[in-house]
mmCIF file with all atom_site columns, C-alpha atoms in Angstrom:
data_model
loop_
_atom_site.group_PDB
_atom_site.id
_atom_site.type_symbol
_atom_site.label_atom_id
_atom_site.label_alt_id
_atom_site.label_comp_id
_atom_site.label_asym_id
_atom_site.label_entity_id
_atom_site.label_seq_id
_atom_site.pdbx_PDB_ins_code
_atom_site.Cartn_x
_atom_site.Cartn_y
_atom_site.Cartn_z
_atom_site.occupancy
_atom_site.B_iso_or_equiv
_atom_site.pdbx_formal_charge
_atom_site.auth_seq_id
_atom_site.auth_comp_id
_atom_site.auth_asym_id
_atom_site.auth_atom_id
_atom_site.pdbx_PDB_model_num
ATOM 1   C CA . UNK A 1 1   ? 36.320 39.800 54.449 1.00 50.00 ? 257 UNK A CA 1
ATOM 2   C CA . UNK A 1 2   ? 38.557 42.885 54.343 1.00 60.00 ? 258 UNK A CA 1
ATOM 3   C CA . UNK A 1 3   ? 41.007 41.008 52.090 1.00 55.00 ? 259 UNK A CA 1
ATOM 4   C CA . UNK A 1 4   ? 38.219 40.376 49.586 1.00 58.00 ? 260 UNK A CA 1
ATOM 5   C CA . UNK A 1 5   ? 37.204 44.042 49.535 1.00 52.00 ? 261 UNK A CA 1
ATOM 6   C CA . UNK A 1 6   ? 40.814 45.225 49.311 1.00 50.00 ? 262 UNK A CA 1
ATOM 7   C CA . UNK A 1 7   ? 41.546 42.641 46.601 1.00 58.00 ? 263 UNK A CA 1
ATOM 8   C CA . UNK A 1 8   ? 38.608 43.822 44.530 1.00 57.00 ? 264 UNK A CA 1
ATOM 9   C CA . UNK A 1 9   ? 39.692 47.456 44.929 1.00 54.00 ? 265 UNK A CA 1
ATOM 10  C CA . UNK A 1 10  ? 43.247 46.615 43.852 1.00 54.00 ? 266 UNK A CA 1
ATOM 11  C CA . UNK A 1 11  ? 41.887 44.736 40.854 1.00 59.00 ? 267 UNK A CA 1
ATOM 12  C CA . UNK A 1 12  ? 39.734 47.711 39.889 1.00 54.00 ? 268 UNK A CA 1
ATOM 13  C CA . UNK A 1 13  ? 42.824 49.922 39.960 1.00 48.00 ? 269 UNK A CA 1
ATOM 14  C CA . UNK A 1 14  ? 44.839 47.610 37.754 1.00 59.00 ? 270 UNK A CA 1
ATOM 15  C CA . UNK A 1 15  ? 46.910 46.002 40.523 1.00 56.00 ? 271 UNK A CA 1
ATOM 16  C CA . UNK A 1 16  ? 46.036 42.390 39.660 1.00 62.00 ? 272 UNK A CA 1
ATOM 17  C CA . UNK A 1 17  ? 49.240 40.955 41.080 1.00 74.00 ? 273 UNK A CA 1
ATOM 18  C CA . UNK A 1 18  ? 48.649 42.402 44.511 1.00 72.00 ? 274 UNK A CA 1
ATOM 19  C CA . UNK A 1 19  ? 44.901 41.727 44.295 1.00 77.00 ? 275 UNK A CA 1
ATOM 20  C CA . UNK A 1 20  ? 45.550 38.046 43.681 1.00 83.00 ? 276 UNK A CA 1
ATOM 21  C CA . UNK A 1 21  ? 47.604 37.839 46.870 1.00 85.00 ? 277 UNK A CA 1
ATOM 22  C CA . UNK A 1 22  ? 44.886 39.560 48.867 1.00 83.00 ? 278 UNK A CA 1
ATOM 23  C CA . UNK A 1 23  ? 42.229 37.240 47.533 1.00 88.00 ? 279 UNK A CA 1
ATOM 24  C CA . UNK A 1 24  ? 44.383 34.154 48.215 1.00 91.00 ? 280 UNK A CA 1
ATOM 25  C CA . UNK A 1 25  ? 44.862 35.456 51.765 1.00 89.00 ? 281 UNK A CA 1
ATOM 26  C CA . UNK A 1 26  ? 41.113 35.893 52.094 1.00 89.00 ? 282 UNK A CA 1
ATOM 27  C CA . UNK A 1 27  ? 40.623 32.269 51.037 1.00 94.00 ? 283 UNK A CA 1
ATOM 28  C CA . UNK A 1 28  ? 43.183 31.058 53.562 1.00 94.00 ? 284 UNK A CA 1
ATOM 29  C CA . UNK A 1 29  ? 41.685 33.032 56.418 1.00 92.00 ? 285 UNK A CA 1
ATOM 30  C CA . UNK A 1 30  ? 38.108 32.086 55.512 1.00 93.00 ? 286 UNK A CA 1
ATOM 31  C CA . UNK A 1 31  ? 39.055 28.390 55.309 1.00 96.00 ? 287 UNK A CA 1
ATOM 32  C CA . UNK A 1 32  ? 40.370 28.679 58.871 1.00 95.00 ? 288 UNK A CA 1
ATOM 33  C CA . UNK A 1 33  ? 37.106 30.272 59.994 1.00 95.00 ? 289 UNK A CA 1
ATOM 34  C CA . UNK A 1 34  ? 35.033 27.564 58.307 1.00 96.00 ? 290 UNK A CA 1
ATOM 35  C CA . UNK A 1 35  ? 37.118 24.882 60.013 1.00 96.00 ? 291 UNK A CA 1
ATOM 36  C CA . UNK A 1 36  ? 36.413 26.476 63.391 1.00 96.00 ? 292 UNK A CA 1
ATOM 37  C CA . UNK A 1 37  ? 32.689 26.979 62.742 1.00 96.00 ? 293 UNK A CA 1
ATOM 38  C CA . UNK A 1 38  ? 31.762 24.332 60.116 1.00 94.00 ? 294 UNK A CA 1
ATOM 39  C CA . UNK A 1 39  ? 28.011 24.653 60.573 1.00 95.00 ? 295 UNK A CA 1
ATOM 40  C CA . UNK A 1 40  ? 27.851 28.355 59.733 1.00 97.00 ? 296 UNK A CA 1
ATOM 41  C CA . UNK A 1 41  ? 26.572 28.530 56.157 1.00 97.00 ? 297 UNK A CA 1
ATOM 42  C CA . UNK A 1 42  ? 27.275 32.269 55.855 1.00 96.00 ? 298 UNK A CA 1
ATOM 43  C CA . UNK A 1 43  ? 30.955 31.624 56.559 1.00 96.00 ? 299 UNK A CA 1
ATOM 44  C CA . UNK A 1 44  ? 30.946 28.919 53.925 1.00 97.00 ? 300 UNK A CA 1
ATOM 45  C CA . UNK A 1 45  ? 29.250 31.252 51.495 1.00 96.00 ? 301 UNK A CA 1
ATOM 46  C CA . UNK A 1 46  ? 31.895 33.901 52.171 1.00 95.00 ? 302 UNK A CA 1
ATOM 47  C CA . UNK A 1 47  ? 34.551 31.329 51.333 1.00 96.00 ? 303 UNK A CA 1
ATOM 48  C CA . UNK A 1 48  ? 32.755 30.595 48.068 1.00 97.00 ? 304 UNK A CA 1
ATOM 49  C CA . UNK A 1 49  ? 32.620 34.343 47.388 1.00 95.00 ? 305 UNK A CA 1
ATOM 50  C CA . UNK A 1 50  ? 36.392 34.623 47.917 1.00 94.00 ? 306 UNK A CA 1
ATOM 51  C CA . UNK A 1 51  ? 36.979 31.835 45.378 1.00 96.00 ? 307 UNK A CA 1
ATOM 52  C CA . UNK A 1 52  ? 34.510 33.508 43.029 1.00 96.00 ? 308 UNK A CA 1
ATOM 53  C CA . UNK A 1 53  ? 36.258 36.873 43.287 1.00 92.00 ? 309 UNK A CA 1
ATOM 54  C CA . UNK A 1 54  ? 39.642 35.282 42.620 1.00 94.00 ? 310 UNK A CA 1
ATOM 55  C CA . UNK A 1 55  ? 38.076 33.515 39.640 1.00 96.00 ? 311 UNK A CA 1
ATOM 56  C CA . UNK A 1 56  ? 36.816 36.868 38.314 1.00 93.00 ? 312 UNK A CA 1
ATOM 57  C CA . UNK A 1 57  ? 40.278 38.393 38.634 1.00 91.00 ? 313 UNK A CA 1
ATOM 58  C CA . UNK A 1 58  ? 41.899 35.485 36.846 1.00 94.00 ? 314 UNK A CA 1
ATOM 59  C CA . UNK A 1 59  ? 39.232 35.500 34.121 1.00 95.00 ? 315 UNK A CA 1
ATOM 60  C CA . UNK A 1 60  ? 39.758 39.230 33.566 1.00 91.00 ? 316 UNK A CA 1
ATOM 61  C CA . UNK A 1 61  ? 43.441 38.485 33.027 1.00 90.00 ? 317 UNK A CA 1
ATOM 62  C CA . UNK A 1 62  ? 42.602 35.667 30.547 1.00 94.00 ? 318 UNK A CA 1
ATOM 63  C CA . UNK A 1 63  ? 43.905 32.976 32.899 1.00 94.00 ? 319 UNK A CA 1
ATOM 64  C CA . UNK A 1 64  ? 40.899 30.838 32.018 1.00 96.00 ? 320 UNK A CA 1
ATOM 65  C CA . UNK A 1 65  ? 42.028 27.454 33.364 1.00 97.00 ? 321 UNK A CA 1
ATOM 66  C CA . UNK A 1 66  ? 42.907 28.925 36.761 1.00 97.00 ? 322 UNK A CA 1
ATOM 67  C CA . UNK A 1 67  ? 39.709 30.958 36.777 1.00 97.00 ? 323 UNK A CA 1
ATOM 68  C CA . UNK A 1 68  ? 37.718 27.805 36.053 1.00 98.00 ? 324 UNK A CA 1
ATOM 69  C CA . UNK A 1 69  ? 39.347 26.097 39.036 1.00 98.00 ? 325 UNK A CA 1
ATOM 70  C CA . UNK A 1 70  ? 38.403 28.954 41.369 1.00 97.00 ? 326 UNK A CA 1
ATOM 71  C CA . UNK A 1 71  ? 34.824 29.245 40.030 1.00 98.00 ? 327 UNK A CA 1
ATOM 72  C CA . UNK A 1 72  ? 34.461 25.466 40.308 1.00 98.00 ? 328 UNK A CA 1
ATOM 73  C CA . UNK A 1 73  ? 35.715 25.474 43.901 1.00 98.00 ? 329 UNK A CA 1
ATOM 74  C CA . UNK A 1 74  ? 33.171 28.162 44.790 1.00 98.00 ? 330 UNK A CA 1
ATOM 75  C CA . UNK A 1 75  ? 30.486 26.173 43.010 1.00 98.00 ? 331 UNK A CA 1
ATOM 76  C CA . UNK A 1 76  ? 31.302 22.997 44.988 1.00 98.00 ? 332 UNK A CA 1
ATOM 77  C CA . UNK A 1 77  ? 31.061 24.912 48.273 1.00 98.00 ? 333 UNK A CA 1
ATOM 78  C CA . UNK A 1 78  ? 27.747 26.413 47.221 1.00 98.00 ? 334 UNK A CA 1
ATOM 79  C CA . UNK A 1 79  ? 26.373 23.008 46.212 1.00 98.00 ? 335 UNK A CA 1
ATOM 80  C CA . UNK A 1 80  ? 27.164 21.764 49.731 1.00 97.00 ? 336 UNK A CA 1
ATOM 81  C CA . UNK A 1 81  ? 25.436 24.803 51.214 1.00 98.00 ? 337 UNK A CA 1
ATOM 82  C CA . UNK A 1 82  ? 22.307 24.259 49.114 1.00 98.00 ? 338 UNK A CA 1
ATOM 83  C CA . UNK A 1 83  ? 22.197 20.611 50.180 1.00 97.00 ? 339 UNK A CA 1
ATOM 84  C CA . UNK A 1 84  ? 21.761 21.915 53.758 1.00 97.00 ? 340 UNK A CA 1
ATOM 85  C CA . UNK A 1 85  ? 19.619 24.962 53.120 1.00 97.00 ? 341 UNK A CA 1
ATOM 86  C CA . UNK A 1 86  ? 16.984 25.858 50.526 1.00 93.00 ? 342 UNK A CA 1
ATOM 87  C CA . UNK A 1 87  ? 17.300 29.577 51.274 1.00 96.00 ? 343 UNK A CA 1
ATOM 88  C CA . UNK A 1 88  ? 16.781 31.544 48.054 1.00 97.00 ? 344 UNK A CA 1
ATOM 89  C CA . UNK A 1 89  ? 19.954 33.614 48.476 1.00 96.00 ? 345 UNK A CA 1
ATOM 90  C CA . UNK A 1 90  ? 22.095 30.477 48.567 1.00 98.00 ? 346 UNK A CA 1
ATOM 91  C CA . UNK A 1 91  ? 20.408 29.005 45.501 1.00 98.00 ? 347 UNK A CA 1
ATOM 92  C CA . UNK A 1 92  ? 20.788 32.330 43.668 1.00 97.00 ? 348 UNK A CA 1
ATOM 93  C CA . UNK A 1 93  ? 24.512 32.328 44.520 1.00 97.00 ? 349 UNK A CA 1
ATOM 94  C CA . UNK A 1 94  ? 24.767 28.721 43.281 1.00 98.00 ? 350 UNK A CA 1
ATOM 95  C CA . UNK A 1 95  ? 23.075 29.712 40.017 1.00 98.00 ? 351 UNK A CA 1
ATOM 96  C CA . UNK A 1 96  ? 25.542 32.596 39.691 1.00 97.00 ? 352 UNK A CA 1
ATOM 97  C CA . UNK A 1 97  ? 28.430 30.144 40.142 1.00 98.00 ? 353 UNK A CA 1
ATOM 98  C CA . UNK A 1 98  ? 27.036 27.904 37.424 1.00 98.00 ? 354 UNK A CA 1
ATOM 99  C CA . UNK A 1 99  ? 26.773 30.934 35.148 1.00 97.00 ? 355 UNK A CA 1
ATOM 100 C CA . UNK A 1 100 ? 30.382 31.922 35.639 1.00 97.00 ? 356 UNK A CA 1
ATOM 101 C CA . UNK A 1 101 ? 31.575 28.339 35.147 1.00 98.00 ? 357 UNK A CA 1
ATOM 102 C CA . UNK A 1 102 ? 29.586 28.348 31.901 1.00 96.00 ? 358 UNK A CA 1
ATOM 103 C CA . UNK A 1 103 ? 31.177 31.613 30.830 1.00 96.00 ? 359 UNK A CA 1
ATOM 104 C CA . UNK A 1 104 ? 34.708 30.271 31.274 1.00 97.00 ? 360 UNK A CA 1
ATOM 105 C CA . UNK A 1 105 ? 33.859 26.959 29.638 1.00 96.00 ? 361 UNK A CA 1
ATOM 106 C CA . UNK A 1 106 ? 32.503 28.881 26.662 1.00 94.00 ? 362 UNK A CA 1
ATOM 107 C CA . UNK A 1 107 ? 35.714 30.927 26.495 1.00 93.00 ? 363 UNK A CA 1
ATOM 108 C CA . UNK A 1 108 ? 37.630 27.625 26.498 1.00 94.00 ? 364 UNK A CA 1
ATOM 109 C CA . UNK A 1 109 ? 35.405 26.423 23.614 1.00 90.00 ? 365 UNK A CA 1
ATOM 110 C CA . UNK A 1 110 ? 33.869 23.686 25.762 1.00 92.00 ? 366 UNK A CA 1
ATOM 111 C CA . UNK A 1 111 ? 30.384 24.267 24.472 1.00 90.00 ? 367 UNK A CA 1
ATOM 112 C CA . UNK A 1 112 ? 28.692 21.159 25.865 1.00 91.00 ? 368 UNK A CA 1
ATOM 113 C CA . UNK A 1 113 ? 30.026 21.834 29.344 1.00 95.00 ? 369 UNK A CA 1
ATOM 114 C CA . UNK A 1 114 ? 29.070 25.512 29.020 1.00 94.00 ? 370 UNK A CA 1
ATOM 115 C CA . UNK A 1 115 ? 25.556 24.555 27.902 1.00 93.00 ? 371 UNK A CA 1
ATOM 116 C CA . UNK A 1 116 ? 25.187 22.176 30.872 1.00 95.00 ? 372 UNK A CA 1
ATOM 117 C CA . UNK A 1 117 ? 26.391 24.787 33.383 1.00 97.00 ? 373 UNK A CA 1
ATOM 118 C CA . UNK A 1 118 ? 24.051 27.404 31.927 1.00 96.00 ? 374 UNK A CA 1
ATOM 119 C CA . UNK A 1 119 ? 21.235 24.838 32.069 1.00 95.00 ? 375 UNK A CA 1
ATOM 120 C CA . UNK A 1 120 ? 21.753 24.304 35.782 1.00 97.00 ? 376 UNK A CA 1
ATOM 121 C CA . UNK A 1 121 ? 21.807 28.061 36.384 1.00 97.00 ? 377 UNK A CA 1
ATOM 122 C CA . UNK A 1 122 ? 18.575 28.404 34.408 1.00 97.00 ? 378 UNK A CA 1
ATOM 123 C CA . UNK A 1 123 ? 16.907 25.547 36.318 1.00 97.00 ? 379 UNK A CA 1
ATOM 124 C CA . UNK A 1 124 ? 17.738 27.131 39.678 1.00 98.00 ? 380 UNK A CA 1
ATOM 125 C CA . UNK A 1 125 ? 16.671 30.583 38.517 1.00 97.00 ? 381 UNK A CA 1
ATOM 126 C CA . UNK A 1 126 ? 13.406 29.279 37.127 1.00 97.00 ? 382 UNK A CA 1
ATOM 127 C CA . UNK A 1 127 ? 12.673 27.726 40.541 1.00 97.00 ? 383 UNK A CA 1
ATOM 128 C CA . UNK A 1 128 ? 13.399 31.050 42.224 1.00 97.00 ? 384 UNK A CA 1
ATOM 129 C CA . UNK A 1 129 ? 11.049 32.902 39.861 1.00 97.00 ? 385 UNK A CA 1
ATOM 130 C CA . UNK A 1 130 ? 8.324  30.306 40.457 1.00 97.00 ? 386 UNK A CA 1
ATOM 131 C CA . UNK A 1 131 ? 8.736  30.746 44.212 1.00 97.00 ? 387 UNK A CA 1
ATOM 132 C CA . UNK A 1 132 ? 9.066  34.545 44.085 1.00 95.00 ? 388 UNK A CA 1
ATOM 133 C CA . UNK A 1 133 ? 7.051  35.647 41.035 1.00 94.00 ? 389 UNK A CA 1
ATOM 134 C CA . UNK A 1 134 ? 7.151  39.293 42.097 1.00 95.00 ? 390 UNK A CA 1
ATOM 135 C CA . UNK A 1 135 ? 10.939 39.435 42.424 1.00 95.00 ? 391 UNK A CA 1
ATOM 136 C CA . UNK A 1 136 ? 12.430 41.543 39.672 1.00 96.00 ? 392 UNK A CA 1
ATOM 137 C CA . UNK A 1 137 ? 15.910 40.371 40.644 1.00 95.00 ? 393 UNK A CA 1
ATOM 138 C CA . UNK A 1 138 ? 14.915 36.751 40.149 1.00 95.00 ? 394 UNK A CA 1
ATOM 139 C CA . UNK A 1 139 ? 13.326 37.549 36.798 1.00 96.00 ? 395 UNK A CA 1
ATOM 140 C CA . UNK A 1 140 ? 16.395 39.516 35.674 1.00 95.00 ? 396 UNK A CA 1
ATOM 141 C CA . UNK A 1 141 ? 18.704 36.628 36.581 1.00 95.00 ? 397 UNK A CA 1
ATOM 142 C CA . UNK A 1 142 ? 16.473 34.162 34.678 1.00 95.00 ? 398 UNK A CA 1
ATOM 143 C CA . UNK A 1 143 ? 16.660 36.460 31.642 1.00 95.00 ? 399 UNK A CA 1
ATOM 144 C CA . UNK A 1 144 ? 20.445 36.408 32.012 1.00 94.00 ? 400 UNK A CA 1
ATOM 145 C CA . UNK A 1 145 ? 20.314 32.603 31.847 1.00 94.00 ? 401 UNK A CA 1
ATOM 146 C CA . UNK A 1 146 ? 18.376 32.767 28.610 1.00 94.00 ? 402 UNK A CA 1
ATOM 147 C CA . UNK A 1 147 ? 20.989 35.121 27.175 1.00 93.00 ? 403 UNK A CA 1
ATOM 148 C CA . UNK A 1 148 ? 23.811 32.801 28.265 1.00 92.00 ? 404 UNK A CA 1
ATOM 149 C CA . UNK A 1 149 ? 22.173 29.914 26.396 1.00 90.00 ? 405 UNK A CA 1
ATOM 150 C CA . UNK A 1 150 ? 21.832 32.102 23.321 1.00 90.00 ? 406 UNK A CA 1
ATOM 151 C CA . UNK A 1 151 ? 25.553 32.914 23.625 1.00 86.00 ? 407 UNK A CA 1
ATOM 152 C CA . UNK A 1 152 ? 26.386 29.212 23.276 1.00 86.00 ? 408 UNK A CA 1
ATOM 153 C CA . UNK A 1 153 ? 24.474 29.030 20.001 1.00 83.00 ? 409 UNK A CA 1
ATOM 154 C CA . UNK A 1 154 ? 26.020 32.273 18.776 1.00 83.00 ? 410 UNK A CA 1
ATOM 155 C CA . UNK A 1 155 ? 29.479 30.950 19.543 1.00 79.00 ? 411 UNK A CA 1
ATOM 156 C CA . UNK A 1 156 ? 28.768 27.760 17.572 1.00 76.00 ? 412 UNK A CA 1
ATOM 157 C CA . UNK A 1 157 ? 27.637 29.831 14.597 1.00 67.00 ? 413 UNK A CA 1
ATOM 158 C CA . UNK A 1 158 ? 30.817 31.961 14.676 1.00 62.00 ? 414 UNK A CA 1
ATOM 159 C CA . UNK A 1 159 ? 33.554 29.437 15.464 1.00 58.00 ? 415 UNK A CA 1
ATOM 160 C CA . UNK A 1 160 ? 33.981 26.923 12.678 1.00 49.00 ? 416 UNK A CA 1
ATOM 161 C CA . UNK A 1 161 ? 35.702 24.284 14.844 1.00 51.00 ? 417 UNK A CA 1
ATOM 162 C CA . UNK A 1 162 ? 32.614 24.094 17.017 1.00 48.00 ? 418 UNK A CA 1
ATOM 163 C CA . UNK A 1 163 ? 30.064 23.442 14.283 1.00 52.00 ? 419 UNK A CA 1
ATOM 164 C CA . UNK A 1 164 ? 30.457 19.702 14.755 1.00 52.00 ? 420 UNK A CA 1
ATOM 165 C CA . UNK A 1 165 ? 29.825 19.869 18.500 1.00 54.00 ? 421 UNK A CA 1
ATOM 166 C CA . UNK A 1 166 ? 26.167 20.279 19.337 1.00 55.00 ? 422 UNK A CA 1
ATOM 167 C CA . UNK A 1 167 ? 25.677 21.742 22.816 1.00 57.00 ? 423 UNK A CA 1
ATOM 168 C CA . UNK A 1 168 ? 22.919 19.312 23.630 1.00 59.00 ? 424 UNK A CA 1
ATOM 169 C CA . UNK A 1 169 ? 21.478 16.019 22.466 1.00 59.00 ? 425 UNK A CA 1
ATOM 170 C CA . UNK A 1 170 ? 18.334 17.486 20.972 1.00 53.00 ? 426 UNK A CA 1
ATOM 171 C CA . UNK A 1 171 ? 16.003 16.342 23.756 1.00 51.00 ? 427 UNK A CA 1
ATOM 172 C CA . UNK A 1 172 ? 17.574 18.459 26.470 1.00 47.00 ? 428 UNK A CA 1
#
């Protein structure tokens, strides 16, 4: 966990090269912990967070393909967690992962895949709002999902090569 915090600090201070090493070290160490205690969902979630933070660093440095790999790895871990637990915090983290995957896919001009990822994030966030109607955090995150979907359509309107690629099949 200290490697993640230190990696994020280094990234904030413009030391992306060193930050990347710290985050990779965090992933290695957390993978070892998860192997020792495979039933601990918090440890698995921390591993997903480490992948997510490395993805953010890579995305900030316009290394989109590598960022997508890290975000996707975190997403896969979170999917496995949510299969075992319906806890709202795990589903919110999964929705967050879908959102970041959508962001990178949109940057890579993969509008259909971005739209699908954003749709999954929205579906999860809508469930959370329905279960916790008084939660301002849940409502804020759902609003973020709506904005992400709007970003797909804005991108299509701006980028000529994308005008032929509809993000959905009309009925979705």
